[in-house]
XYZ file of C-alpha atoms in Angstrom:
786
model
C -33.609 -0.630 21.896
C -31.559 -1.688 24.779
C -30.594 -4.923 22.988
C -29.327 -3.323 19.789
C -27.326 -0.996 22.189
C -25.794 -4.224 24.003
C -25.182 -5.866 20.599
C -23.538 -2.667 19.137
C -21.063 -2.415 22.116
C -20.127 -5.947 22.006
C -19.626 -5.866 18.330
C -17.638 -2.634 18.312
C -15.338 -4.061 21.279
C -14.561 -7.099 19.092
C -13.321 -4.906 16.261
C -11.293 -2.817 18.458
C -9.817 -5.995 20.041
C -8.972 -7.490 16.684
C -7.444 -4.075 15.636
C -5.431 -3.806 19.133
C -3.681 -7.358 18.229
C -0.966 -5.565 16.139
C 0.556 -3.881 19.005
C 3.597 -5.733 20.202
C 3.875 -8.651 22.554
C 1.147 -8.307 25.283
C 0.687 -4.421 24.756
C -2.666 -4.917 22.834
C -4.067 -6.982 25.787
C -3.042 -4.563 28.336
C -4.477 -1.790 26.250
C -7.831 -3.177 25.612
C -8.447 -4.327 29.282
C -7.456 -0.939 30.403
C -9.615 0.970 28.207
C -12.555 -1.539 28.640
C -12.214 -1.512 32.553
C -12.051 2.367 32.412
C -15.043 2.600 30.246
C -17.146 0.151 32.356
C -16.429 2.764 35.384
C -16.937 5.979 33.401
C -19.604 5.501 30.666
C -22.553 4.344 33.070
C -21.796 7.125 35.458
C -22.414 9.710 32.588
C -24.798 8.084 30.444
C -27.439 6.524 32.680
C -29.753 5.469 29.948
C -27.093 3.578 28.205
C -25.738 -0.026 28.697
C -24.969 -1.196 32.185
C -21.626 -1.761 33.444
C -21.601 -5.618 33.040
C -22.103 -5.016 29.179
C -18.836 -3.032 29.177
C -17.088 -5.612 31.222
C -18.193 -8.389 29.009
C -17.311 -6.553 25.879
C -13.740 -6.107 27.396
C -13.601 -10.044 27.567
C -14.733 -10.267 24.047
C -12.152 -7.806 22.682
C -9.322 -9.851 24.541
C -10.851 -12.891 23.069
C -10.597 -11.103 19.637
C -6.711 -10.198 20.186
C -6.093 -13.933 20.975
C -8.262 -15.056 17.951
C -6.416 -12.887 15.646
C -3.054 -14.086 16.674
C -4.130 -17.723 16.493
C -5.523 -17.473 13.131
C -2.150 -15.739 11.852
C -0.857 -17.916 9.055
C 2.302 -19.722 9.942
C 4.338 -22.005 7.464
C 3.700 -25.588 7.529
C 6.337 -28.201 8.332
C 6.591 -29.145 4.426
C 5.919 -25.658 3.273
C 7.742 -24.800 -0.124
C 9.459 -21.849 1.525
C 11.535 -24.403 3.511
C 13.326 -24.834 -0.162
C 13.994 -21.034 -0.651
C 16.174 -19.702 -2.101
C 16.960 -21.681 -5.219
C 18.109 -19.989 -8.661
C 16.524 -22.560 -10.542
C 13.575 -24.996 -9.636
C 10.448 -26.614 -11.108
C 7.216 -26.675 -9.285
C 3.763 -28.277 -10.134
C 0.456 -27.110 -8.854
C -2.817 -25.428 -9.490
C -3.781 -21.885 -10.072
C -5.698 -20.440 -7.264
C -6.880 -17.214 -8.876
C -6.856 -15.443 -12.491
C -3.580 -13.783 -13.511
C -3.468 -10.148 -13.425
C -0.903 -7.449 -14.666
C 1.813 -6.031 -12.577
C 3.150 -2.420 -13.139
C 6.302 -3.971 -14.761
C 4.045 -5.619 -17.364
C 4.469 -9.157 -16.150
C 1.733 -11.419 -14.953
C 0.890 -12.374 -11.195
C -1.116 -14.920 -9.688
C -1.023 -17.535 -6.681
C -0.311 -20.986 -7.029
C -1.272 -23.809 -4.645
C 1.969 -25.939 -4.825
C 1.794 -29.711 -4.806
C 5.262 -30.836 -6.018
C 8.777 -29.541 -6.286
C 11.965 -30.543 -8.028
C 14.482 -28.785 -6.234
C 17.263 -29.668 -8.840
C 15.584 -27.716 -11.537
C 15.794 -30.616 -14.135
C 13.027 -32.544 -15.535
C 12.860 -36.455 -14.303
C 13.803 -38.330 -17.607
C 10.554 -40.477 -16.625
C 8.454 -37.452 -17.107
C 10.222 -36.881 -20.511
C 9.873 -40.544 -21.538
C 6.356 -40.644 -21.193
C 5.804 -38.427 -24.003
C 8.679 -39.970 -26.045
C 8.762 -42.122 -29.002
C 8.733 -45.843 -27.556
C 11.804 -46.704 -29.779
C 13.767 -43.997 -27.888
C 12.660 -44.860 -24.462
C 14.984 -47.923 -24.202
C 18.088 -46.034 -24.954
C 17.463 -43.846 -22.034
C 16.817 -46.456 -19.249
C 20.471 -46.651 -17.878
C 20.951 -42.771 -17.682
C 17.415 -42.506 -16.243
C 18.105 -44.911 -13.324
C 21.319 -42.869 -12.217
C 19.497 -39.307 -12.301
C 16.084 -40.303 -10.854
C 17.005 -39.679 -7.306
C 18.726 -36.233 -8.172
C 15.874 -34.983 -10.317
C 12.496 -36.518 -8.825
C 9.772 -34.259 -7.784
C 8.854 -34.375 -4.149
C 5.754 -33.565 -2.246
C 5.297 -30.032 -0.912
C 2.421 -27.799 0.284
C 1.871 -24.120 0.660
C 1.130 -21.094 -1.717
C 3.611 -19.181 -4.062
C 3.404 -15.781 -5.387
C 4.124 -15.971 -9.078
C 5.417 -13.602 -11.647
C 5.920 -14.654 -15.166
C 6.333 -13.151 -18.634
C 2.730 -11.869 -19.811
C 3.038 -14.051 -22.737
C 3.285 -17.372 -20.763
C -0.343 -17.005 -19.115
C -2.322 -16.753 -22.487
C -5.397 -18.880 -21.855
C -4.487 -19.730 -18.086
C -7.407 -19.974 -15.787
C -8.146 -20.326 -12.069
C -7.993 -24.012 -11.141
C -5.567 -25.000 -14.007
C -2.918 -27.368 -13.296
C 0.527 -26.115 -14.416
C 4.359 -26.860 -14.236
C 6.591 -23.746 -13.838
C 10.310 -23.130 -13.728
C 12.063 -20.240 -12.321
C 13.873 -18.761 -9.241
C 12.440 -19.537 -5.953
C 13.106 -16.778 -3.295
C 11.888 -15.416 0.056
C 9.984 -12.096 -0.067
C 11.834 -9.540 1.700
C 10.877 -6.912 4.313
C 10.801 -3.380 3.554
C 13.936 -1.837 3.259
C 12.807 1.606 3.680
C 10.720 3.870 6.008
C 7.123 4.333 4.636
C 7.720 1.610 2.027
C 5.245 -1.184 1.269
C 6.035 -4.314 3.377
C 5.623 -7.033 0.617
C 6.621 -9.859 3.038
C 4.014 -8.998 5.513
C 1.339 -8.577 2.884
C 1.895 -11.959 1.482
C 2.026 -13.796 5.122
C -1.357 -12.344 5.681
C -2.484 -14.563 2.737
C -0.621 -17.634 3.903
C 2.251 -17.052 1.083
C 5.665 -17.257 2.604
C 7.773 -17.511 -0.932
C 7.609 -16.426 -4.316
C 8.508 -17.852 -7.731
C 10.061 -15.556 -10.679
C 8.938 -17.654 -13.561
C 10.726 -18.171 -16.835
C 8.561 -20.728 -18.475
C 5.166 -22.189 -17.855
C 3.682 -25.617 -19.231
C -0.116 -26.287 -18.945
C -0.987 -29.879 -17.466
C -4.177 -31.472 -18.367
C -7.404 -29.837 -19.804
C -8.403 -26.373 -18.421
C -11.676 -25.846 -16.558
C -14.386 -25.697 -19.342
C -16.613 -23.323 -17.268
C -16.570 -21.325 -14.459
C -17.212 -17.441 -13.676
C -14.388 -16.741 -16.073
C -16.753 -17.661 -18.891
C -19.162 -14.890 -17.745
C -16.495 -12.336 -16.950
C -14.706 -12.742 -20.407
C -18.067 -12.104 -22.216
C -18.769 -8.988 -20.048
C -15.159 -7.655 -20.693
C -15.392 -8.403 -24.299
C -18.591 -6.542 -24.822
C -17.569 -3.533 -22.677
C -14.272 -3.243 -24.627
C -15.810 -3.912 -28.019
C -18.581 -1.194 -27.472
C -16.751 1.466 -25.610
C -13.121 0.886 -26.473
C -10.173 1.056 -24.246
C -9.840 2.649 -21.644
C -13.434 3.522 -21.412
C -14.607 -0.188 -21.730
C -12.147 -1.424 -19.256
C -13.397 1.282 -16.838
C -16.852 0.278 -17.469
C -15.832 -3.437 -16.608
C -14.265 -2.219 -13.359
C -17.519 -0.262 -12.233
C -19.386 -3.466 -12.811
C -16.959 -6.139 -11.535
C -14.170 -4.317 -9.676
C -10.639 -3.550 -10.660
C -9.711 -7.314 -9.648
C -11.711 -8.729 -12.389
C -10.094 -6.617 -15.115
C -6.806 -5.178 -15.642
C -6.978 -1.316 -15.876
C -4.065 0.428 -17.177
C -1.667 1.558 -14.402
C -1.893 5.262 -15.274
C -5.614 5.402 -15.478
C -5.539 3.824 -11.890
C -3.239 6.421 -10.714
C -5.304 9.069 -12.174
C -8.359 7.989 -10.221
C -6.390 7.210 -6.889
C -4.754 10.607 -7.001
C -7.902 12.525 -7.562
C -9.649 10.689 -4.766
C -12.105 8.513 -6.860
C -10.308 5.098 -5.795
C -13.619 3.840 -4.715
C -14.913 4.411 -8.131
C -12.772 1.274 -9.137
C -13.613 -1.018 -6.586
C -16.837 -2.953 -6.643
C -18.409 -2.292 -3.222
C -21.526 -1.508 -1.486
C -22.590 0.798 -4.220
C -22.840 -1.551 -6.917
C -24.298 -4.295 -4.526
C -27.056 -1.720 -3.845
C -27.821 -1.281 -7.561
C -27.886 -5.090 -8.129
C -30.133 -5.545 -5.026
C -32.138 -2.701 -5.721
C -32.619 -3.861 -9.312
C -33.825 -7.520 -8.176
C -36.197 -5.973 -5.659
C -37.845 -3.736 -8.245
C -38.090 -6.565 -10.679
C -39.790 -8.769 -8.256
C -41.778 -5.957 -6.487
C -45.113 -7.532 -7.583
C -44.272 -11.240 -6.408
C -44.330 -12.860 -2.804
C -41.939 -12.113 -0.271
C -40.435 -15.374 -0.440
C -40.017 -15.134 -4.292
C -38.300 -11.538 -3.730
C -36.101 -13.093 -1.168
C -35.107 -15.838 -3.597
C -34.490 -13.565 -6.637
C -32.691 -11.247 -4.523
C -30.449 -13.876 -3.069
C -29.510 -15.395 -6.355
C -28.507 -12.057 -7.715
C -26.305 -11.306 -4.683
C -24.802 -14.850 -4.832
C -24.172 -14.532 -8.617
C -22.509 -10.963 -8.173
C -20.364 -12.333 -5.595
C -19.158 -15.166 -7.759
C -18.341 -12.839 -10.481
C -16.346 -10.237 -8.495
C -14.777 -12.442 -5.960
C -14.987 -12.587 -2.161
C -12.969 -9.364 -1.374
C -13.758 -7.694 2.053
C -15.649 -4.816 0.709
C -17.941 -7.120 -1.528
C -18.542 -9.652 1.277
C -19.616 -6.793 3.769
C -21.868 -5.198 1.226
C -23.493 -8.644 0.110
C -23.798 -9.879 3.927
C -25.545 -6.625 4.559
C -27.946 -7.158 1.573
C -28.832 -10.284 2.794
C -29.648 -8.933 6.079
C -31.760 -6.527 4.395
C -33.488 -9.427 2.490
C -34.228 -10.988 5.728
C -35.553 -7.785 7.209
C -37.969 -7.680 4.217
C -39.265 -11.126 4.754
C -39.741 -10.814 8.246
C -41.344 -7.345 7.956
C -39.070 -5.954 10.549
C -37.398 -2.493 10.332
C -33.592 -3.113 10.148
C -31.034 -1.033 12.140
C -28.382 -0.478 9.653
C -25.667 0.674 12.035
C -26.025 -2.446 14.180
C -26.242 -4.707 10.873
C -23.121 -3.178 9.484
C -20.881 -3.583 12.695
C -22.476 -7.342 13.228
C -21.437 -7.874 9.539
C -17.877 -6.744 10.361
C -17.627 -9.159 13.293
C -18.937 -11.878 11.186
C -16.376 -11.465 8.547
C -13.716 -11.080 10.892
C -14.809 -14.606 12.595
C -14.334 -15.962 9.109
C -11.029 -14.181 8.239
C -9.714 -12.210 10.905
C -6.856 -10.881 9.041
C -9.075 -8.766 7.232
C -8.764 -6.361 9.925
C -5.220 -5.249 8.103
C -6.888 -5.208 4.606
C -7.192 -1.273 3.673
C -10.259 -2.277 1.587
C -12.055 -3.614 4.430
C -11.029 -0.592 6.605
C -12.084 2.034 4.160
C -15.358 0.217 3.157
C -16.461 -0.205 6.744
C -15.591 3.480 7.547
C -17.136 4.930 4.608
C -20.232 2.968 5.111
C -20.628 3.906 8.729
C -20.080 7.504 7.677
C -22.974 7.387 5.219
C -25.423 5.751 7.882
C -24.474 8.127 10.780
C -23.744 11.451 9.302
C -24.856 12.021 5.756
C -28.447 12.716 6.855
C -27.157 15.373 9.191
C -24.894 16.985 6.568
C -27.848 17.143 4.301
C -30.028 18.904 6.669
C -27.275 21.594 7.152
C -27.017 21.980 3.397
C -30.673 23.034 3.321
C -29.747 26.254 1.327
C -29.288 24.001 -1.666
C -31.798 22.300 -3.596
C -32.623 18.807 -2.073
C -31.151 16.615 -4.709
C -27.844 18.358 -4.902
C -27.710 18.480 -0.964
C -28.384 14.714 -1.051
C -25.843 14.239 -3.734
C -23.115 16.195 -1.776
C -23.859 14.665 1.677
C -22.815 11.129 0.674
C -19.176 11.915 -0.456
C -18.633 14.347 2.163
C -19.792 11.718 4.976
C -17.574 9.082 3.564
C -14.757 11.644 3.057
C -14.929 12.754 6.925
C -15.016 9.258 8.324
C -12.026 7.935 6.011
C -9.885 10.986 6.347
C -8.273 10.050 9.724
C -7.259 6.502 8.440
C -6.092 8.012 5.277
C -3.719 10.370 7.156
C -2.526 7.354 9.252
C -1.763 5.269 6.278
C -0.664 7.576 3.452
C -0.203 11.158 5.042
C -1.832 12.632 2.034
C -4.695 14.783 1.505
C -6.860 15.080 -1.746
C -8.586 18.567 -1.328
C -10.599 18.144 -4.557
C -11.844 14.648 -3.759
C -15.099 15.912 -2.699
C -15.518 17.940 -5.775
C -14.608 15.014 -7.994
C -16.958 12.995 -6.204
C -19.868 15.099 -6.624
C -19.255 15.691 -10.312
C -18.951 11.870 -11.048
C -21.530 10.255 -8.961
C -24.199 10.818 -11.512
C -21.936 9.672 -14.597
C -20.899 6.640 -12.478
C -24.431 5.725 -11.439
C -25.636 5.784 -14.843
C -22.819 3.916 -16.347
C -22.921 1.093 -13.750
C -26.559 0.499 -14.314
C -25.929 0.438 -17.968
C -22.759 -1.699 -17.390
C -24.937 -4.369 -15.580
C -27.665 -4.460 -18.196
C -24.793 -4.517 -20.929
C -23.006 -7.279 -19.090
C -26.350 -9.264 -18.781
C -27.034 -9.045 -22.465
C -23.526 -9.885 -23.329
C -23.760 -13.285 -21.647
C -26.750 -14.097 -24.117
C -25.124 -12.459 -27.315
C -21.954 -10.112 -27.003
C -22.843 -7.649 -29.792
C -25.921 -6.653 -28.082
C -24.049 -5.926 -24.982
C -21.493 -4.085 -26.768
C -24.245 -1.794 -28.392
C -25.306 -0.664 -24.738
C -21.534 0.055 -23.966
C -21.254 2.014 -27.018
C -24.206 4.382 -25.772
C -22.360 4.580 -22.431
C -18.921 5.949 -24.030
C -19.632 9.613 -23.504
C -20.302 9.057 -19.618
C -17.227 6.994 -19.213
C -14.979 9.487 -21.202
C -16.326 12.469 -19.278
C -15.530 10.556 -15.959
C -12.033 10.014 -17.209
C -11.528 13.558 -18.020
C -12.994 14.642 -14.762
C -10.366 12.635 -12.750
C -7.390 13.884 -15.055
C -8.592 17.488 -14.759
C -8.807 17.448 -10.944
C -5.128 16.275 -10.957
C -4.017 19.329 -12.983
C -5.249 21.572 -10.111
C -3.163 23.446 -8.013
C -1.933 21.226 -4.872
C -4.381 18.423 -6.100
C -2.209 16.220 -4.094
C -0.752 17.731 -0.800
C 1.590 15.803 1.421
C 0.388 16.807 5.063
C 2.446 13.693 6.838
C 1.335 10.653 8.595
C -0.532 11.393 11.858
C -0.060 9.352 15.018
C -2.310 6.575 16.197
C -3.537 8.612 18.995
C -4.493 11.399 16.639
C -6.572 9.077 14.616
C -8.562 7.789 17.590
C -9.042 11.080 19.249
C -10.683 12.237 15.893
C -12.952 9.278 15.692
C -13.972 9.753 19.295
C -15.058 13.128 18.500
C -16.845 12.149 15.268
C -18.611 9.373 17.516
C -19.524 12.079 19.998
C -21.087 14.077 17.334
C -23.244 11.264 16.203
C -24.231 9.878 19.779
C -24.313 12.911 22.223
C -27.481 15.167 21.824
C -25.431 18.001 23.373
C -23.567 18.258 20.064
C -26.880 18.177 18.119
C -27.102 22.153 17.700
C -25.134 23.621 14.856
C -22.779 25.652 16.863
C -21.630 22.784 19.033
C -21.449 20.315 16.017
C -19.158 22.777 14.485
C -16.930 23.278 17.546
C -16.539 19.279 17.664
C -15.685 19.165 13.962
C -13.149 22.021 14.143
C -11.496 20.508 17.350
C -11.058 17.112 15.338
C -9.326 19.096 12.462
C -6.940 20.751 15.073
C -6.344 17.230 16.333
C -5.522 15.881 12.941
C -3.457 18.619 11.296
C -1.970 21.162 13.885
C 0.517 18.693 15.747
C 2.120 17.593 12.636
C 2.262 21.233 11.404
C 4.233 22.236 14.374
C 6.450 18.837 14.291
C 7.405 19.714 10.938
C 8.825 23.331 11.617
C 10.875 21.935 14.608
C 11.976 18.612 12.844
C 15.748 17.775 12.347
C 16.127 14.490 10.516
C 18.461 12.896 8.375
C 17.116 9.598 6.574
C 19.386 7.251 4.296
C 17.318 5.048 2.301
C 18.290 1.666 1.035
C 18.908 1.681 -2.683
C 21.275 -0.526 -4.927
C 24.691 0.698 -3.723
C 23.650 4.257 -4.604
C 24.214 6.943 -1.769
C 20.974 8.777 -1.328
C 20.177 11.267 1.646
C 17.069 13.283 2.744
C 17.814 15.976 4.993
C 14.704 17.896 6.949
C 15.612 21.093 9.054
C 13.828 24.273 9.701
C 11.304 23.665 7.049
C 14.060 23.272 4.476
C 14.405 19.958 2.655
C 17.734 18.796 0.951
C 17.748 15.562 -1.291
C 21.149 13.919 -2.312
C 20.195 11.690 -5.494
C 16.901 10.236 -6.219
C 17.618 6.339 -7.276
C 15.768 5.111 -10.481
C 12.152 5.642 -11.721
C 10.998 2.523 -9.645
C 12.789 3.901 -6.448
C 11.492 7.216 -6.554
C 7.948 6.164 -7.395
C 7.523 3.385 -4.600
C 9.928 4.498 -2.028
C 10.605 8.257 -2.065
C 7.163 9.296 -2.858
C 5.578 7.243 0.026
C 8.472 8.680 2.288
C 7.788 12.149 1.364
C 3.974 11.959 1.832
C 4.367 10.479 5.164
C 6.933 13.114 6.289
C 4.572 15.762 4.861
C 7.152 17.131 2.300
C 5.835 18.800 -0.839
C 8.956 20.627 -1.966
C 12.664 19.850 -2.296
C 14.535 23.082 -1.459
C 17.734 21.895 -2.767
C 18.170 18.823 -5.091
C 21.756 17.645 -5.415
C 22.922 14.925 -7.960
C 26.123 13.213 -7.939
C 25.562 11.054 -11.281
C 24.061 11.632 -14.514
C 23.331 7.988 -15.347
C 19.920 7.430 -17.226
C 18.124 5.602 -14.688
C 19.123 8.435 -12.155
C 17.666 11.306 -14.355
C 14.488 9.112 -14.512
C 14.018 9.107 -10.812
C 14.042 12.976 -10.754
C 11.604 13.162 -13.525
C 9.388 10.836 -11.422
C 9.542 12.927 -8.510
C 8.612 16.130 -10.503
C 5.872 14.372 -12.151
C 4.389 13.439 -8.708
C 3.707 17.307 -7.865
C 6.904 17.271 -5.807
C 8.383 20.736 -6.630
C 12.116 21.469 -6.889
C 13.315 24.894 -5.722
C 16.999 24.581 -6.518
C 19.001 21.970 -8.518
C 22.628 21.337 -8.286
C 24.826 18.852 -10.231
C 28.450 17.576 -9.757
C 28.866 16.085 -13.246
C 27.139 18.424 -15.936
C 29.838 17.640 -18.427
C 28.216 14.054 -19.610
C 24.568 14.599 -20.676
C 23.050 11.350 -22.088
C 19.423 11.601 -23.625
C 17.505 11.031 -20.356
C 19.486 13.630 -18.553
C 18.677 16.124 -21.288
C 15.248 15.213 -20.610
C 15.615 16.109 -17.084
C 17.401 19.460 -17.973
C 14.198 20.188 -20.092
C 11.929 19.445 -17.171
C 13.826 21.482 -15.065
C 13.469 24.336 -17.412
C 9.861 23.910 -17.829
C 9.427 24.169 -14.257
C 11.714 27.262 -14.202
C 13.901 25.449 -11.462
C 17.337 27.032 -11.534
C 20.192 24.544 -12.484
C 23.832 24.875 -11.978
C 27.057 22.831 -11.586
C 28.448 22.565 -8.340
C 31.987 23.640 -8.283
C 35.049 22.276 -6.273
C 35.102 23.939 -3.010
C 31.658 25.495 -3.160
C 29.701 25.307 -0.338
C 25.738 25.394 -0.296
C 24.411 27.044 3.062
C 21.109 25.542 3.531
C 20.779 27.214 6.956
C 22.820 27.829 10.098
C 22.639 24.066 10.788
C 23.029 22.299 7.335
C 25.607 22.781 4.700
C 26.929 20.764 1.643
C 30.165 21.226 0.224
C 32.059 19.579 -2.900
C 35.429 18.679 -1.827
C 36.548 16.781 -5.221
C 35.175 15.783 -8.361
C 36.189 12.505 -9.900
C 35.898 10.756 -7.518
C 33.292 12.715 -5.943
C 33.727 13.761 -2.396
C 30.925 15.483 -0.397
C 31.255 16.975 2.932
C 27.876 17.516 4.650
C 27.058 19.391 8.033
C 24.012 18.480 10.213
C 24.214 20.290 13.358
C 27.227 19.343 15.353
C 27.827 16.314 12.992
C 29.970 16.288 9.801
C 29.441 13.536 7.147
C 32.041 12.655 4.508
C 30.419 11.271 1.429
C 32.824 8.982 -0.532
C 30.990 7.471 -3.686
C 32.342 5.199 -6.344
C 36.008 5.376 -5.102
C 37.599 2.484 -6.403
C 41.292 1.651 -5.564
C 42.713 3.631 -8.555
C 40.425 6.719 -7.578
C 41.757 6.563 -3.957
C 45.208 6.667 -5.263
C 44.401 9.960 -6.763
C 42.947 11.395 -3.800
C 45.970 10.325 -1.598
C 48.308 12.072 -3.985
C 46.350 15.486 -3.213
C 48.196 16.507 -0.084
C 46.103 19.352 0.499
C 42.848 17.397 0.210
C 43.498 14.757 2.956
C 43.059 17.065 6.057
C 39.907 18.388 4.656
C 38.532 14.728 4.676
C 38.298 14.704 8.629
C 34.529 13.954 9.565
C 32.581 12.337 12.339
C 30.647 9.958 9.812
C 32.150 8.221 6.867
C 29.506 7.543 4.394
C 30.542 5.429 1.467
C 29.325 2.413 -0.924
C 30.641 -0.596 1.033
C 34.242 -1.244 -0.753
C 37.635 -1.199 0.560
C 39.037 2.123 1.779
C 42.880 2.793 1.768
C 44.342 3.069 5.402
C 45.760 6.548 4.749
C 42.273 7.945 3.405
C 40.505 6.125 6.632
C 43.229 7.611 8.891
C 42.742 11.225 7.303
C 38.772 10.729 7.831
C 39.161 9.233 11.444
C 35.365 8.533 11.655
C 33.441 7.642 14.866
C 30.777 6.103 12.737
C 30.742 4.401 9.326
C 27.677 4.060 7.133
C 27.576 2.187 4.009
C 24.749 2.625 1.330
C 25.447 -0.867 0.005
C 23.885 -4.391 -0.233
C 27.012 -5.947 1.362
C 30.232 -4.746 2.687
C 33.891 -6.085 2.352
C 34.361 -8.199 5.528
C 38.015 -7.054 6.003
C 36.996 -3.273 6.412
C 33.926 -4.159 8.885
C 36.461 -6.203 10.950
C 38.763 -3.099 10.714
C 36.075 -0.774 12.007
C 35.128 -2.975 14.806
C 38.653 -3.309 16.178
C 38.932 0.475 16.088
C 35.431 0.642 18.010
C 33.893 2.425 15.166
C 30.088 1.934 14.905
C 29.261 0.292 11.424
C 25.770 0.476 9.645
C 24.902 -0.698 5.977
C 21.611 -0.397 4.388
C 21.796 -3.962 3.043
C 21.618 -5.366 6.616
C 20.041 -2.656 8.645
C 17.562 -1.210 6.032
C 17.222 2.547 5.997
C 19.089 4.401 8.559
C 17.792 7.364 10.430
C 19.631 10.075 12.417
C 17.650 12.764 14.962
C 19.452 14.834 17.637
C 17.517 13.344 20.308
C 17.381 9.544 19.284
C 20.922 9.417 17.620
C 21.124 6.763 14.979
C 18.428 3.827 14.500
C 17.373 1.689 11.757
C 14.471 0.277 9.993
C 15.281 -3.083 11.327
C 15.416 -2.203 14.908
C 11.950 -0.532 14.523
C 10.468 -3.890 12.806
C 12.106 -6.154 15.218
C 10.101 -4.160 18.163
C 6.862 -4.794 16.304
C 4.571 -7.674 16.503
C 5.061 -10.436 13.943
C 1.562 -9.785 12.661
């Protein structure tokens, strides 16, 4: 037992050290050293039967090594990396496809390409053309060929590219295929908004530092004649043939994982919003079924044969699904169970799980940032440490039901703190959904595996089995969609701080390890305390928050104001911006309702943005518009949506003031061009949107309007401003919601000692009374490059 305790401490410290590597500069090393040294003094004094002091000191050294190891293994561009050529508007590259293409939300295909050659000019070398030309015409191009060879030749390069191309271009494309691509080479950008997905960092962790927006694709050479794609295609074809779409696609995802099959985006969203994302990812559950079936089939054979059959099944399943972190974790633990079976020794699953995590991080340390790895590890840890205790406390239920409920409850408890840190969202019906769907998913997965094996032999036989599973799959989809219709199915509670997550996990560990918490009452006290740590600080902070956020979006002014539990949103952007930027921001801020929505534009794409927010369960209490005179079809749809939601809709008149509370006001000073004056505490903002030179002349002619323009902050879209208007405003700060700003006006502001921000350079901009103005770029630059 003592050896297992030592191994567990060392492994946990290694994982913690790897996770601490994200802290900027040397903070991670100092943090690991301080915590480790403190534990070495405290824990042996309290837990006398536990590991000795030298174990914690050794574990601290191991954690520091993990910090260094992650930083050393962080990918960096090579000297001849293709990213050195970016950006280029027209380029031709040659290389080999790394992974099978998959579908993006914009209905394009995406894949990774291992690059071998690049033609920076974007023109084919005439030698390449003449190789496939008629010999009679080759001689006529020899003179031109000599002149253009140097300009148009391919040069050797290296690195990976993130490629997107039209869906029709990838027909028949497989991993390992050599191709030639033409398109636009670009450098991935960092996140421009708070809470948005950092695409650049995501690709960098995979060793990808450039992207290619492809226009055309040419296959080179013969495609691979055999591989895992051959098995996958037969399995997916049988499932879809038998159960149809989307039920057949869901069955393939249950068996192979969502990476092996493209599920419709709306179906993915239904499962994710219902708290059933784990259903779509091949993980420990599927590996357990595969290994259990292999052992059951070979139970009358020798131990060595059982080990061989189990290993072949695990290896084959790994090849089919791909080496994702969750699958590798489950497969490595499965091999550990097989070894324990052969040597006839009782396994210690918790120790095996932690050691497996260490082995995987040694293989690929950057998986420490992979959410699939983190959630899979925590969910499995919860099942091993907590599910039995929960089942015992559900003794008032029938044993089968208590066991069924304990599994999702344990996984939910242990993943909740991480979910709140990353997403700031709570899915209160997740437990209910998992309890209802677990029997359906279990039977469907078993049936899907059998169907897939038979489909490899003869597709129609596999399709027949899939046809029998159709009702179970259809009911699973119905449950996910039904859960999302329940009140408050997705509740934004706000992203918690790192200290809250760590303290909550410390309490969970205490419940598991400390005998004092074994009694029901003390266990309940610790769990309630953990919930207080997770939710109460955010609830208090939201009641006192005073914050103004200016997101970055395509030269459109957007403002989000929070004060005294009141939320004001001026403009929403288009559908994509509302879905991928505003929704995550609202989640992390804990905002479920827009008290006042103000729209200064009725363009179709802007109307789509408001509709997207409303469809995501964000309620709008009051809607005000400045330009109700123009009502294109999409805007009419928005009006209908507002009417259905019983949201009051009215036009904001010139001179009218919306008084949100004693610190926030919004007033319309002028229409065409639209001018808003916004009060936030002691500051006054003047929003000057879409004011070209002609519109500015209209403003200047209104002598009674000019005195009203005076404001502390000028908020405009980056264009030139007439000196008379600028003099009337007399701002101290100028903020442009624009990708670029006229250089002349920037110089003019600098000479007048006016602070200048713009979203194209600084990313999203935020103001709070205590921190004044700060930008997303300031925040990103203070972090570690990892």
